[in-house]
Coordinates of C-alpha atoms in Angstrom, one line a residue:
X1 CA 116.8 15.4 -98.6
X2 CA 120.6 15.9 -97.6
X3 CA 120.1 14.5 -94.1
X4 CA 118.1 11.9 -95.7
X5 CA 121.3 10.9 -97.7
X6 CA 123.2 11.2 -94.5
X7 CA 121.3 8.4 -92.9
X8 CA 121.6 6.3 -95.9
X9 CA 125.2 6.8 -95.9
X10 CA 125.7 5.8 -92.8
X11 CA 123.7 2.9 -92.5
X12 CA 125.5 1.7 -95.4
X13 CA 128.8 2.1 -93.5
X14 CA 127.4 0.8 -90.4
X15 CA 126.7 -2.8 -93.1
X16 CA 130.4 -2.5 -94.0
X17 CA 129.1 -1.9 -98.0
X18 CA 131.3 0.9 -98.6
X19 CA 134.6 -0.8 -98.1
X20 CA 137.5 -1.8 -100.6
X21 CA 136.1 -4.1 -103.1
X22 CA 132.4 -3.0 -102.8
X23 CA 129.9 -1.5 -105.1
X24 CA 130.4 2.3 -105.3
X25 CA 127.7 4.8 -104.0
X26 CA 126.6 5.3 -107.4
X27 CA 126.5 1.8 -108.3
X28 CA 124.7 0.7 -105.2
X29 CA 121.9 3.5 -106.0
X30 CA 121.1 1.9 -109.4
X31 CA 118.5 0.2 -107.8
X32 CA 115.4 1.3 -107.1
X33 CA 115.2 3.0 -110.6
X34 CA 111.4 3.0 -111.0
X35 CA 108.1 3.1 -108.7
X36 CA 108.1 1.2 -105.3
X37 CA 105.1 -0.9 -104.4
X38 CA 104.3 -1.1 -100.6
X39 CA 101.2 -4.0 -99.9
X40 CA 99.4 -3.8 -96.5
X41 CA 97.4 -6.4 -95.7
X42 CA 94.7 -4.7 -94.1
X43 CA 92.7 -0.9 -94.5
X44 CA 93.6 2.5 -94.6
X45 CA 93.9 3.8 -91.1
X46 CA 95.2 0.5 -89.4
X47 CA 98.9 1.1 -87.8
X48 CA 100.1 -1.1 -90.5
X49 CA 99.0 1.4 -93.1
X50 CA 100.0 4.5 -91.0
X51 CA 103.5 2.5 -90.9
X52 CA 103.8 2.0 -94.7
X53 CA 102.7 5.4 -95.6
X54 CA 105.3 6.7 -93.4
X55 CA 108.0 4.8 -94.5
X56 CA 106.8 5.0 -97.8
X57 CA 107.2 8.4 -97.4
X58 CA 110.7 8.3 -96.1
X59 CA 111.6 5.8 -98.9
X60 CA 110.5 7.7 -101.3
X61 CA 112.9 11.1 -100.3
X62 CA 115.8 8.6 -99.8
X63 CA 115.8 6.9 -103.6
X64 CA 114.2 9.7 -105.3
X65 CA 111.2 6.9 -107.1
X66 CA 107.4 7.1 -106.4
X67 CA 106.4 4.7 -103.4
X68 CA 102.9 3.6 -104.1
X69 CA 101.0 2.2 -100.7
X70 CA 97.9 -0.6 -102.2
X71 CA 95.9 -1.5 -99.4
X72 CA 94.8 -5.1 -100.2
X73 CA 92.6 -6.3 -97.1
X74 CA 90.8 -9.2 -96.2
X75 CA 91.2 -13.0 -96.3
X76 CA 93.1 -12.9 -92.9
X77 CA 95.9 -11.1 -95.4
X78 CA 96.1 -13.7 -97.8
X79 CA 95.1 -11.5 -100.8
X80 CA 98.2 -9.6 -100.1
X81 CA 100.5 -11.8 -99.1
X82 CA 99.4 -13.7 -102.5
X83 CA 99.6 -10.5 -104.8
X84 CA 103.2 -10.1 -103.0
X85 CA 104.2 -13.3 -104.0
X86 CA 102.9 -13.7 -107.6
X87 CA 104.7 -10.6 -108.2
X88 CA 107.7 -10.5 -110.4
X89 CA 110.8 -10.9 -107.3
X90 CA 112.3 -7.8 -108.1
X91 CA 112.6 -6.0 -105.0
X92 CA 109.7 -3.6 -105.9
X93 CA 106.9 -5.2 -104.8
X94 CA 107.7 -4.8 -100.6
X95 CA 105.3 -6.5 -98.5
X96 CA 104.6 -4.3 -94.7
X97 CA 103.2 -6.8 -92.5
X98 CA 102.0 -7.5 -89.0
X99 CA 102.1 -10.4 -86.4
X100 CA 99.2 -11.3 -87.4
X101 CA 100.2 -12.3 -91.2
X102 CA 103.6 -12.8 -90.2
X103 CA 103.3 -15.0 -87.1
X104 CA 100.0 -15.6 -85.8
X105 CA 98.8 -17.3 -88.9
X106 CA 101.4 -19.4 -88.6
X107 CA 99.6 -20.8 -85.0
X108 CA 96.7 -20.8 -86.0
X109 CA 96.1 -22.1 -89.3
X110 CA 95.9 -25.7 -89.9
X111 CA 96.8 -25.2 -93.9
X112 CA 98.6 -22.2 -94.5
X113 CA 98.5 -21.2 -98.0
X114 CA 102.3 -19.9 -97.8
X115 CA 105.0 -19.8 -95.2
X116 CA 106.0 -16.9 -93.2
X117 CA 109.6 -18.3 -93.0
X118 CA 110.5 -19.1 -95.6
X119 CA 108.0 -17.4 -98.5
X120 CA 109.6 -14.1 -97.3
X121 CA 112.9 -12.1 -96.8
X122 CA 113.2 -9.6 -94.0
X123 CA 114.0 -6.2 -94.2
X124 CA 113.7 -4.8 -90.6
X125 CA 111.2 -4.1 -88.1
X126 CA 109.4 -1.4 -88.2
X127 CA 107.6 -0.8 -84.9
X128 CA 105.5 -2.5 -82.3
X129 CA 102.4 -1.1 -80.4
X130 CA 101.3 -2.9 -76.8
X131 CA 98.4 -4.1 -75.9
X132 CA 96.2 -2.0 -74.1
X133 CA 93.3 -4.3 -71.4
X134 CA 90.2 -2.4 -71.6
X135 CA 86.9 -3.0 -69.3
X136 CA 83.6 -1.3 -69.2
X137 CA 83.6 1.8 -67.1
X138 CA 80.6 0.3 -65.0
X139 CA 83.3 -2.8 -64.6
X140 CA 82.9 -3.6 -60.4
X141 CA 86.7 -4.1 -60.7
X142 CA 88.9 -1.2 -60.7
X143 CA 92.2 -2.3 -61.7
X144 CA 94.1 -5.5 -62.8
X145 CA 94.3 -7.5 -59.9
X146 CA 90.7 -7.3 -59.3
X147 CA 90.0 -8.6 -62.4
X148 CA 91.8 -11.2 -62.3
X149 CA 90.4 -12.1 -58.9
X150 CA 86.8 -11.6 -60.0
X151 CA 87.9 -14.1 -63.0
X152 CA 89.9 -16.7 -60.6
X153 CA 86.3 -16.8 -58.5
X154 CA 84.3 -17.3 -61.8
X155 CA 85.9 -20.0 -64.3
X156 CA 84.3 -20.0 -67.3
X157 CA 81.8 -17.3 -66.5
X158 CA 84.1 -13.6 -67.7
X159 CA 84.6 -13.3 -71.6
X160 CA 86.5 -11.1 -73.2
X161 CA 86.0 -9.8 -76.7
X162 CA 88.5 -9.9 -80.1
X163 CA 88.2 -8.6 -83.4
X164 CA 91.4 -10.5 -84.7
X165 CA 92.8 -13.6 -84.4
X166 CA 95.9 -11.9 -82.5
X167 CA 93.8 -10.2 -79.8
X168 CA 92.2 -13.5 -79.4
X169 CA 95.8 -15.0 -79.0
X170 CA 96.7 -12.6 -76.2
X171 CA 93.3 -12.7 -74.4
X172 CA 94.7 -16.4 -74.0
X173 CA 97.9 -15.5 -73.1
X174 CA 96.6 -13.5 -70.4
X175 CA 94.9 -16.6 -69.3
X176 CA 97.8 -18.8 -69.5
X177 CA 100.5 -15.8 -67.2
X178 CA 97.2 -15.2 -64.7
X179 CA 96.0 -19.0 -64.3
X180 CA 92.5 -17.8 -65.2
X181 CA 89.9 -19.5 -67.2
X182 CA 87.7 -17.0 -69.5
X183 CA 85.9 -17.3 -72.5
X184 CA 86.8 -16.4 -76.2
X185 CA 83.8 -13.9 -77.6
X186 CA 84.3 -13.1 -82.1
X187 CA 83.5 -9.8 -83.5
X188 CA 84.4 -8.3 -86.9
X189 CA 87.2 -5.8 -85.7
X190 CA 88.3 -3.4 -83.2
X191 CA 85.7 -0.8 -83.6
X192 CA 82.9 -4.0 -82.8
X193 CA 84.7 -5.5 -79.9
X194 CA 85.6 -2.2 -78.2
X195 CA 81.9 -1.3 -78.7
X196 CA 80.7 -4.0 -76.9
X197 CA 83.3 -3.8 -73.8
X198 CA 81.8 -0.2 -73.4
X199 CA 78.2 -1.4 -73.3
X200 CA 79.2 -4.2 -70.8
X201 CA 78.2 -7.0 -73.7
X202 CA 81.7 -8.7 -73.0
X203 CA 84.0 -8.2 -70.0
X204 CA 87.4 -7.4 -71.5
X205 CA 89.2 -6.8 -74.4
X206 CA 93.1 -6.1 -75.5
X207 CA 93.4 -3.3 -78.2
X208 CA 95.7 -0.9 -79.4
X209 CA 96.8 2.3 -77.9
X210 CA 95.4 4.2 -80.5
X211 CA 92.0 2.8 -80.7
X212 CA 91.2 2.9 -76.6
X213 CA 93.2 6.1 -75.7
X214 CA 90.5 8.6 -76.5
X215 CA 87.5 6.2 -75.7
X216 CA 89.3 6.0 -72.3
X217 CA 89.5 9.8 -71.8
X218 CA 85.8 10.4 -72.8
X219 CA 84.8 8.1 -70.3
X220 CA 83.4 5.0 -72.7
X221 CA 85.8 2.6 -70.7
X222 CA 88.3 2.2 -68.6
X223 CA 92.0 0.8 -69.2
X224 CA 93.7 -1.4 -66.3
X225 CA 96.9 -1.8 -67.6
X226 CA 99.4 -1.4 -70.8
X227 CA 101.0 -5.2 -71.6
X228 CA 104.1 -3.3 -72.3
X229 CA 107.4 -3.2 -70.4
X230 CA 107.3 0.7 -69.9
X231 CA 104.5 3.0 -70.0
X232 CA 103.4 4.3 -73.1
X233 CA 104.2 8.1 -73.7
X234 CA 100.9 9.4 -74.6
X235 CA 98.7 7.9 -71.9
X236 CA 101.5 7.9 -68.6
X237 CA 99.3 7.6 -66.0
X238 CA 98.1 3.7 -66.9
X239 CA 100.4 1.4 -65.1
X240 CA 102.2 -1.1 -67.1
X241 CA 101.3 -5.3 -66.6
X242 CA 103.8 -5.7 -63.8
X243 CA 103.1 -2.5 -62.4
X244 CA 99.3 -3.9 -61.8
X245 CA 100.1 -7.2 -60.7
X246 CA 101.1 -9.3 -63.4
X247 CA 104.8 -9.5 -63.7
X248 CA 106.1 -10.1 -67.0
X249 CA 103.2 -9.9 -69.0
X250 CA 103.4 -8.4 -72.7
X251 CA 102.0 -8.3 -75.3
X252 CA 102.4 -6.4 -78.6
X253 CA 101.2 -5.7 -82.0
X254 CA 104.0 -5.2 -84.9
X255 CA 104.7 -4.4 -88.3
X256 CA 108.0 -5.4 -90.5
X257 CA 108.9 -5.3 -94.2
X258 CA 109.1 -8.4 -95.9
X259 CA 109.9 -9.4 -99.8
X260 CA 109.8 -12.5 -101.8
X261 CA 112.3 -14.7 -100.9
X262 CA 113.1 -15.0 -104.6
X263 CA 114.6 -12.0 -104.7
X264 CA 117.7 -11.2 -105.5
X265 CA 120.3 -11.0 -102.6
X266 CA 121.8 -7.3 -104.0
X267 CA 118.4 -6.3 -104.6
X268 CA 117.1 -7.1 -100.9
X269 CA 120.3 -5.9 -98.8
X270 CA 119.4 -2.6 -100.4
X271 CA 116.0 -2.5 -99.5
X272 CA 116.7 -3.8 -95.9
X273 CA 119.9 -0.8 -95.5
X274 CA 116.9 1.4 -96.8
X275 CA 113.8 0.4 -94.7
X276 CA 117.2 0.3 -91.8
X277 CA 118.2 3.5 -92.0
X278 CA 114.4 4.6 -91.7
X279 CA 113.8 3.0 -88.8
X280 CA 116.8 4.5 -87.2
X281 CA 116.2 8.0 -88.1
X282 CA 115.1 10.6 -84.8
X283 CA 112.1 11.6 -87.0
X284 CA 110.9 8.3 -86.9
X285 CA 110.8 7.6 -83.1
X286 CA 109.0 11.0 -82.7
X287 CA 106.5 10.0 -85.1
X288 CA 105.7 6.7 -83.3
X289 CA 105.9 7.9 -79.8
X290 CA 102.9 10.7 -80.8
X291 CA 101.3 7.3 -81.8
X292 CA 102.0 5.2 -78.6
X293 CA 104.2 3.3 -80.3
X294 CA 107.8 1.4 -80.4
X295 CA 110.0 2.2 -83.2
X296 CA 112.1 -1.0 -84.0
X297 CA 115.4 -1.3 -85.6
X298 CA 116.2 -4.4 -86.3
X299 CA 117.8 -5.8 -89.4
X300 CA 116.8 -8.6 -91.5
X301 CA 118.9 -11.1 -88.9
X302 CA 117.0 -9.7 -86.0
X303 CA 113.7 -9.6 -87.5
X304 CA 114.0 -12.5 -88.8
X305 CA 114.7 -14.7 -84.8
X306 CA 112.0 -11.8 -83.5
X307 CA 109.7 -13.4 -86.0
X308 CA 110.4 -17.2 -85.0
X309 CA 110.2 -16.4 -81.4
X310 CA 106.7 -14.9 -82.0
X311 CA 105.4 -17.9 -84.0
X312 CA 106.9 -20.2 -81.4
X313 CA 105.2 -18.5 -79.0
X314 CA 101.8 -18.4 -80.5
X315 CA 102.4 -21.8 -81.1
X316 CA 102.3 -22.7 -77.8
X317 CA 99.6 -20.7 -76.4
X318 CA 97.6 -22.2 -79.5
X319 CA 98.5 -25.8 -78.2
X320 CA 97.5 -25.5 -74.2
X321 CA 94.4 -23.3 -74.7
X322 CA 93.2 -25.8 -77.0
X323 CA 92.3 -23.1 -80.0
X324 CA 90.9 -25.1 -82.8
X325 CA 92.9 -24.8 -85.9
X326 CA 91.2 -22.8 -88.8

């Protein structure tokens, strides 16, 4: 708990709130003074709910209130994002979301029922996750290039599978860095789609670290490369992108904290030197490297030109592979 306090302490230093004319320590713990709802978008057991029961965690020994994690799924995260902001804007209703809710909605929806702009305040990052490209192990090609080269020799004829609307965006991304023209197959989720690449029923699929990792080392399929800039910690020996061929190519899931907009300023700055000083903490990074992941420690500034950098960019991919609007 003291070391806890210690990292508050000194993220609130590092925000220059401690200085002459500020609120005092005790007056800028007022709030939270009562339980702390986190809302994920999607099911226990997705890496946004292992994110938000982590920090939740972590938020909950820093303020000394309950943090209550409500898993509100479906709707392409509309249920949540709509229970987030009907809530009273309070600062305890927190909203963890993905790029999926936060940015690639924004691409791909022709109506959105709410803007991930400008509905929402940033807190911080919280972590990203790369993509992991994952074939059949029957798959004639072996690595990267050589499916890419099987795909340049076949337009139109390899598919690869996605159970999201943001795997289905980087399958087209991959297209649009490789110059290769494959073919968009819909399943329900990730357990579906990384079925099917194992039986051979689609070519390809991008997934996350944690759901192909152990398939991969039992031999169900076989991982060409990690859309990442390093190599991930817990699986060393797949090459990155660049490292197979593909310079440059990356691709990454992510989760930040979000709250109304609404909210009050004093209310929000404390949350975001909360959720901060979480994301900075050693703990943390050990926790999401044993996961495969990125810890992220940006501040609401940051997250928030992260976040229009990722919706430009989905934007874009959206436009020149011709995606049809939902």
């Amino acid at each position: 708990m003291k070391q806890a306090r210690r990292y508050l302490l000194a993220a609130l230093l590092g925000y220059g709130l401690l200085g002459a004319g500020m609120p005092s320590m005790a007056q800028v713990q007022a709030f939270p003074s009562k339980p702390i709802k986190l809302i994920v978008p999607f099911g226990p057991g997705s890496g946004t709910d292992t994110s938000a029961r982590y920090f939740g965690r972590k938020l909950q020994e820093l303020t000394g209130q309950p943090v209550v994690v409500e898993n509100k799924a479906g709707a392409n995260g509309f249920i949540a994002v709509k229970q987030v902001l009907s809530a009273p804007a309070d600062g305890y209703t927190v909203f963890i979301g993905s790029n999926s809710t936060l940015a690639v909605n924004a691409a791909l929806f022709r109506h959105l029922p709410y803007d991930p702009l400008t509905d929402f305040a940033p807190l911080t990052m919280m972590m990203r996750s790369p993509a992991m490209l994952a074939v059949a192990p029957q798959a004639a090609y072996s690595d990267l290039k050589g499916l890419i080269s099987h795909a340049r020799a076949n337009p139109g004829k390899v598919n690869f599978g996605a159970g999201s609307a943001g795997y289905q965006l980087m399958g087209e991304l991959l297209n649009d860095t490789a110059r290769i023209e494959t073919v968009h197959v819909p399943f329900k989720g990730a357990g579906e789609t990384t079925t099917a690449v194992a039986s051979g029923t689609v070519d390809y699929t991008f997934a996350e670290v944690t759901a192909v990792q152990e398939l991969a080392r039992g031999g169900r399929v076989k991982i060409l490369a990690v859309a990442s800039d390093k190599r991930v910690s817990t699986s060393p020996e797949i090459p990155t992108a660049t490292e197979a061929g593909l310079p440059g190519f990356e691709a990454y899931t992510w989760v930040g904290a979000m709250v109304s907009a609404k909210t009050p300023a004093a209310e929000t700055a404390r949350l975001a030197e909360l959720f901060t000083a979480i994301s900075k903490m050693d703990e943390t990074r050990a926790f999401y490297e044993r996961l495969g992941a990125i810890p992220m420690t940006g501040g609401p500034a940051q997250m928030h030109e992260f976040q229009k950098n990722e919706i430009a960019l989905w934007k874009r991919i959206v436009v020149k592979a011709k995606v049809p609007l939902q």
